[in-house]
Coordinates of C-alpha atoms in Angstrom, one line a residue:
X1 CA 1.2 65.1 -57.1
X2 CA -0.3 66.4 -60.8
X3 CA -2.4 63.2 -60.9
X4 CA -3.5 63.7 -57.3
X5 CA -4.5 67.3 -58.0
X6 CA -6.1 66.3 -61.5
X7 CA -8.6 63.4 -59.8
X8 CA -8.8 66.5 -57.2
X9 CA -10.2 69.0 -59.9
X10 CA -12.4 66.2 -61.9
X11 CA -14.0 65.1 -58.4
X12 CA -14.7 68.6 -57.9
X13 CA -16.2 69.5 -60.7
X14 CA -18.7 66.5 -60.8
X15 CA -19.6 66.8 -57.6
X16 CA -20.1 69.9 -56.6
X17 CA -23.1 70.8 -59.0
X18 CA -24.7 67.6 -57.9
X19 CA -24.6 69.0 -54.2
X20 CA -25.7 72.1 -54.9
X21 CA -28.7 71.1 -57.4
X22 CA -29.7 68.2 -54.9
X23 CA -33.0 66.1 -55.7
X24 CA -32.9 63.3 -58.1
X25 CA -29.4 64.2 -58.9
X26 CA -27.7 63.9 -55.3
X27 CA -30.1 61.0 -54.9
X28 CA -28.3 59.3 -57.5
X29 CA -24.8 60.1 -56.9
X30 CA -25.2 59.5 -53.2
X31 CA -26.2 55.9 -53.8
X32 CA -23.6 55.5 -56.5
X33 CA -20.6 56.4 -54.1
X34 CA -22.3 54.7 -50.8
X35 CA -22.8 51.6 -52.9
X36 CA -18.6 51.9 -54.0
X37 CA -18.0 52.3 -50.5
X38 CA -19.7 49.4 -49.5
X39 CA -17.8 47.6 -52.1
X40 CA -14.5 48.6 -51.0
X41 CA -15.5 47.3 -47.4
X42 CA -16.2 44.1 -48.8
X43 CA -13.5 44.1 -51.4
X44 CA -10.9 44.8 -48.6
X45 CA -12.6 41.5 -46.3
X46 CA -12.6 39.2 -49.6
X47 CA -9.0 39.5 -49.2
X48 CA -9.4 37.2 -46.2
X49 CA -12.4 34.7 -48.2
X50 CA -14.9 34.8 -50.5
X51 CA -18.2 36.6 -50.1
X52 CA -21.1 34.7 -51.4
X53 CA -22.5 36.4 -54.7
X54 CA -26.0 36.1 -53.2
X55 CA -25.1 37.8 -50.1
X56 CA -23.3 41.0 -51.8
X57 CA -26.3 41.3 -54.0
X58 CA -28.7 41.1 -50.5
X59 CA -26.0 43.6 -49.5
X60 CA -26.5 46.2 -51.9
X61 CA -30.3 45.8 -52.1
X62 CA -30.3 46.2 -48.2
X63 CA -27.7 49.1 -48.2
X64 CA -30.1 51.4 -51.0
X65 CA -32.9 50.3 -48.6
X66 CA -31.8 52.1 -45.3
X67 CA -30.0 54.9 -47.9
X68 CA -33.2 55.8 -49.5
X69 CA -35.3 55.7 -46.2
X70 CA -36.2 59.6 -46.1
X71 CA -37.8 59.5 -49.5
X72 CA -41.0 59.3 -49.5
X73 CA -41.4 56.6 -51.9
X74 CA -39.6 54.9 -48.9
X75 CA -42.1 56.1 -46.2
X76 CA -44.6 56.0 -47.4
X77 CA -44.5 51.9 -48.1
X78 CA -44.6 48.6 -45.5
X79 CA -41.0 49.9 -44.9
X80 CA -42.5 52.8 -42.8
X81 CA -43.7 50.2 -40.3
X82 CA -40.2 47.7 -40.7
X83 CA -37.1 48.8 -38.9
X84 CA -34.6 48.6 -41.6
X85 CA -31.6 47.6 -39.6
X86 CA -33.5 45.0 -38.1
X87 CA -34.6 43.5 -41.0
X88 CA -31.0 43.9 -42.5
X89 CA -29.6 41.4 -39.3
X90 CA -32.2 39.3 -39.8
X91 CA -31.8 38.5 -43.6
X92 CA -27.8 38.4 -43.2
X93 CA -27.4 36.3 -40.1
X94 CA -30.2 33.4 -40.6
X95 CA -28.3 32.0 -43.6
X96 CA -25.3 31.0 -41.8
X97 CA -27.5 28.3 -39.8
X98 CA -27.2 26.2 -43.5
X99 CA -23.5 28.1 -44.9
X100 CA -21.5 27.8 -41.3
X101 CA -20.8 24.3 -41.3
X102 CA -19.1 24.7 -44.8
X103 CA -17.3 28.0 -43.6
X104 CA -18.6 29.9 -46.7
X105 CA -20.2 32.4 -45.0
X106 CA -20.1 32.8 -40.9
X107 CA -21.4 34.4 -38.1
X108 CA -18.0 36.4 -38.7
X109 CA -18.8 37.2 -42.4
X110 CA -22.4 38.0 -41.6
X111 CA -21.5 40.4 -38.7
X112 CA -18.6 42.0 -40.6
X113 CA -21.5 42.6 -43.7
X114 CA -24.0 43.7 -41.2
X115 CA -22.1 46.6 -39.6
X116 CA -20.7 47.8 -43.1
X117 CA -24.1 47.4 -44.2
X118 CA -25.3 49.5 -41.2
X119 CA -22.8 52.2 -41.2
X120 CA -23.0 53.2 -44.5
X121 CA -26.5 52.9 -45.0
X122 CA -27.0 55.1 -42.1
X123 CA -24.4 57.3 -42.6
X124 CA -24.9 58.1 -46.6
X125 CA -28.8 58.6 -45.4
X126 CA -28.0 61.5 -42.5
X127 CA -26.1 62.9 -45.8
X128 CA -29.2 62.8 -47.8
X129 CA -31.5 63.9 -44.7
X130 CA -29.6 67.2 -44.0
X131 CA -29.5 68.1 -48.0
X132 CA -33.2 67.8 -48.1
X133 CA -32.9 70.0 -44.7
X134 CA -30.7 72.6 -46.5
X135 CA -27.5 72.7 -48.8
X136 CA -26.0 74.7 -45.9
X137 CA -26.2 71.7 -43.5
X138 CA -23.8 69.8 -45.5
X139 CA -21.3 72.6 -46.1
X140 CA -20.8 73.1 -42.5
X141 CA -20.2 69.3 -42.0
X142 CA -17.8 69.8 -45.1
X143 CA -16.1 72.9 -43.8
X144 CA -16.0 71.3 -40.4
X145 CA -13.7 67.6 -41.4
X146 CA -11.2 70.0 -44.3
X147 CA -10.1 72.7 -42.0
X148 CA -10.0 70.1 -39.8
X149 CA -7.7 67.9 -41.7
X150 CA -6.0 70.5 -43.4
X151 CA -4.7 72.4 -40.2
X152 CA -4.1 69.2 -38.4
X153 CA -1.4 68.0 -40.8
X154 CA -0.2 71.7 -41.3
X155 CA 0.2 72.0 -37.6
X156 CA 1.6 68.8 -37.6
X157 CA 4.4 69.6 -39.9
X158 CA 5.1 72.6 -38.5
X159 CA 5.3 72.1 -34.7
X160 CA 4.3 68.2 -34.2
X161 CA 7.0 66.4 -31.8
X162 CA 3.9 63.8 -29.7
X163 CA 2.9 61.4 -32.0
X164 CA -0.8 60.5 -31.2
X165 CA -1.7 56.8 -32.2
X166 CA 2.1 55.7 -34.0
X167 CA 0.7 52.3 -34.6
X168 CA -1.7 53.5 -36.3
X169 CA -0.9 56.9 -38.3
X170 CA 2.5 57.3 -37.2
X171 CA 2.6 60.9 -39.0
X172 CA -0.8 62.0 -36.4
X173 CA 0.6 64.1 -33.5
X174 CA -1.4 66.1 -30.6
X175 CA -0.1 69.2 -31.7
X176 CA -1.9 68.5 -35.4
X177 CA -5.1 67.0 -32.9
X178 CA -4.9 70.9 -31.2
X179 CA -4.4 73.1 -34.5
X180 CA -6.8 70.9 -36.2
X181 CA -9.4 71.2 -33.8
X182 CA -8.7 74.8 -33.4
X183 CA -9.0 75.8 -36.6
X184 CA -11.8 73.5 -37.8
X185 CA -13.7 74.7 -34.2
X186 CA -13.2 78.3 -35.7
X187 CA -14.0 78.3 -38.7
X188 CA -17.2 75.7 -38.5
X189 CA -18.7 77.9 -35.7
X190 CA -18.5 81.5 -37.8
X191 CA -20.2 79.5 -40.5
X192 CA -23.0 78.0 -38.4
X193 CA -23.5 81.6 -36.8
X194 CA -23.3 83.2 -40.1
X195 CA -25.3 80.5 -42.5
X196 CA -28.0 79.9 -39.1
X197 CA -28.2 83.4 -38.2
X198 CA -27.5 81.8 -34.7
X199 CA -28.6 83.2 -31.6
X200 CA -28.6 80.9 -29.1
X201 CA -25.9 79.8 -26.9
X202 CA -22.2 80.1 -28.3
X203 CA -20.7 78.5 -25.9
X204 CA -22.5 75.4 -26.1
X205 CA -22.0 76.0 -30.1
X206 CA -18.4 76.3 -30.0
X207 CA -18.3 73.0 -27.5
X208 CA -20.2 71.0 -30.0
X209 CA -18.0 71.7 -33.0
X210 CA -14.9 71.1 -31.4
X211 CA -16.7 67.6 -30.6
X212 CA -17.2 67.6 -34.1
X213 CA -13.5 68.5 -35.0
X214 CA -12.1 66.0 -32.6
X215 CA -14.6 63.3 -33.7
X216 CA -13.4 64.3 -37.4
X217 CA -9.9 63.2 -36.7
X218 CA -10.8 60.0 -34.7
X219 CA -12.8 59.3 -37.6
X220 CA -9.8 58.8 -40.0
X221 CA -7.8 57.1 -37.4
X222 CA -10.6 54.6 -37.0
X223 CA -10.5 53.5 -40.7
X224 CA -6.5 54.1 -40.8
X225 CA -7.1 51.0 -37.8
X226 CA -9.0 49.0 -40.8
X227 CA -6.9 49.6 -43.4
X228 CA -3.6 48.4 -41.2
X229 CA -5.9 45.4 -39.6
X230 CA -5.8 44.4 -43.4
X231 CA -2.7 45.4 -44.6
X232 CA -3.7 47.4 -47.3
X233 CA -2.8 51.5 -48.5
X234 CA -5.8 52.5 -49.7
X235 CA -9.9 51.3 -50.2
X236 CA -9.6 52.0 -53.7
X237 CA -8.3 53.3 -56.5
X238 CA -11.6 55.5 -57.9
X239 CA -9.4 58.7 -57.3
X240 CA -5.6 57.8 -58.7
X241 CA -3.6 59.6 -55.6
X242 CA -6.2 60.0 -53.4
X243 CA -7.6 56.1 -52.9
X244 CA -11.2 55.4 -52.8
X245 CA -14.7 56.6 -51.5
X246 CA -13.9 55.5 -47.9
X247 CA -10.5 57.6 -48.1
X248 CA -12.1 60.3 -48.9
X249 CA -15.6 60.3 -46.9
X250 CA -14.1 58.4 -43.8
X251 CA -14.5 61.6 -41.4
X252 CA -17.2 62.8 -43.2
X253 CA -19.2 60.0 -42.4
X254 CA -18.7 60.0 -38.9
X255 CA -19.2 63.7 -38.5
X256 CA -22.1 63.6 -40.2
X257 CA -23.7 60.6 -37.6
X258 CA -22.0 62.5 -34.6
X259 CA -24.2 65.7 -36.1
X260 CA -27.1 64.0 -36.5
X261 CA -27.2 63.2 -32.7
X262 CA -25.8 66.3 -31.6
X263 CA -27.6 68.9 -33.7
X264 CA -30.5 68.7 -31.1
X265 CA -28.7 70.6 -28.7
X266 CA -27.7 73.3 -30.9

């Protein structure tokens, strides 16, 4: 517990200044952790076989593409008129017509390094689009997936006797899916109200945070799936007692997508 709540404070105190500053700064340390995360996706499906070293390096380079893609040294370049995730595919899939035969890389690798590739990419670049939007963008999606989490296992403890996905997360119950999503709908839609000066239609507000909340949860349950698919605790070990980047940002990446495509009804 002291070690977990040590990594807890360190994490904390380099990453919070970098959020708040943004620019350069959150630029950097935004592809730094997206990059470890793709890392621990690949790390994890090495355990299985090998990943080509030319192929992790097209990886990474592919990954920083579709991550930088609001900047404008990103826009304003041939890559304005090349869909990213197209392109990606394309360069990860065409090899295995010469590396299939020898199974060193598959249609199974390529697909697997295609979608972490994808997700990631995406997902650590709606980051970086609503921090250029506003600091108070990201704190809503923040405030949304730890009240969230933090009520659901309270409420879990407390009163949880229905357990939600046992093969899974065998600790997840629907009473900790309620209180959660209570708690994470509350407080995320006072914030949004009070950071937005919000004046439109609360009840359509309060339905799309609960989405939010609910999506939060199914988030972590989702890579909870991965991590038992391949028999493993944690992603990493960059945070001794909490695991690694995907551990941490698993929810918050999928909120963050589910926000992107809801926001427009807010």
């Amino acid at each position: 517990m002291k070690q977990r709540i040590i990594s807890a404070i360190i994490a904390l105190i380099i990453c919070i200044p970098i959020i708040i500053y943004g620019g350069v700064p959150f630029y950097i340390g935004g592809s730094i952790i997206g990059a470890i995360g793709l890392y621990e996706l690949i790390k994890v499906k090495e355990k299985q076989k090998k990943y080509p070293l030319a192929i992790k390096i097209l990886g990474g380079i592919l990954f920083l593409t579709i991550f930088f893609n609001e900047l404008d040294i990103i826009s304003n370049s041939i890559y304005e008129k090349i869909d990213i995730k197209i392109l990606t595919i394309m360069i990860l899939i065409l090899p295995t017509i010469f590396t299939s035969h020898s199974k060193k890389y598959d249609i199974e690798d390529a697909m697997y390094m295609i979608g972490s590739i994808i997700f990631l990419g995406v997902g650590f670049n709606s980051l970086l689009a609503l921090r250029i939007n506003g600091l108070n963008y990201l704190w809503f999606i923040f405030l949304i997936t730890v009240f969230t989490d933090s009520f659901a296992y309270i409420t879990g403890i407390l009163i949880g006797k229905h357990k939600m996905c046992p093969s899974i997360s065998p600790k997840k119950t629907w009473e900790g899916l309620i209180g959660g999503t209570t708690f994470g709908t509350f407080v995320g839609t006072v914030f949004y109200m009070t950071a937005f000066d919000y004046s439109g239609n609360i009840a359509v507000l309060i339905t799309i945070v609960a989405v939010l909340s609910i999506i939060s949860q199914l988030g972590d349950l989702l890579f909870s799936s991965i991590k038992r698919h391949f028999d493993i605790k944690d992603f990493g070990n960059i945070m001794p007692g909490h695991g690694g980047v995907l551990d941490r940002l698993d929810s918050i990446l999928i909120v963050v997508l589910a926000y992107s495509f809801l926001s427009q009804y807010i």
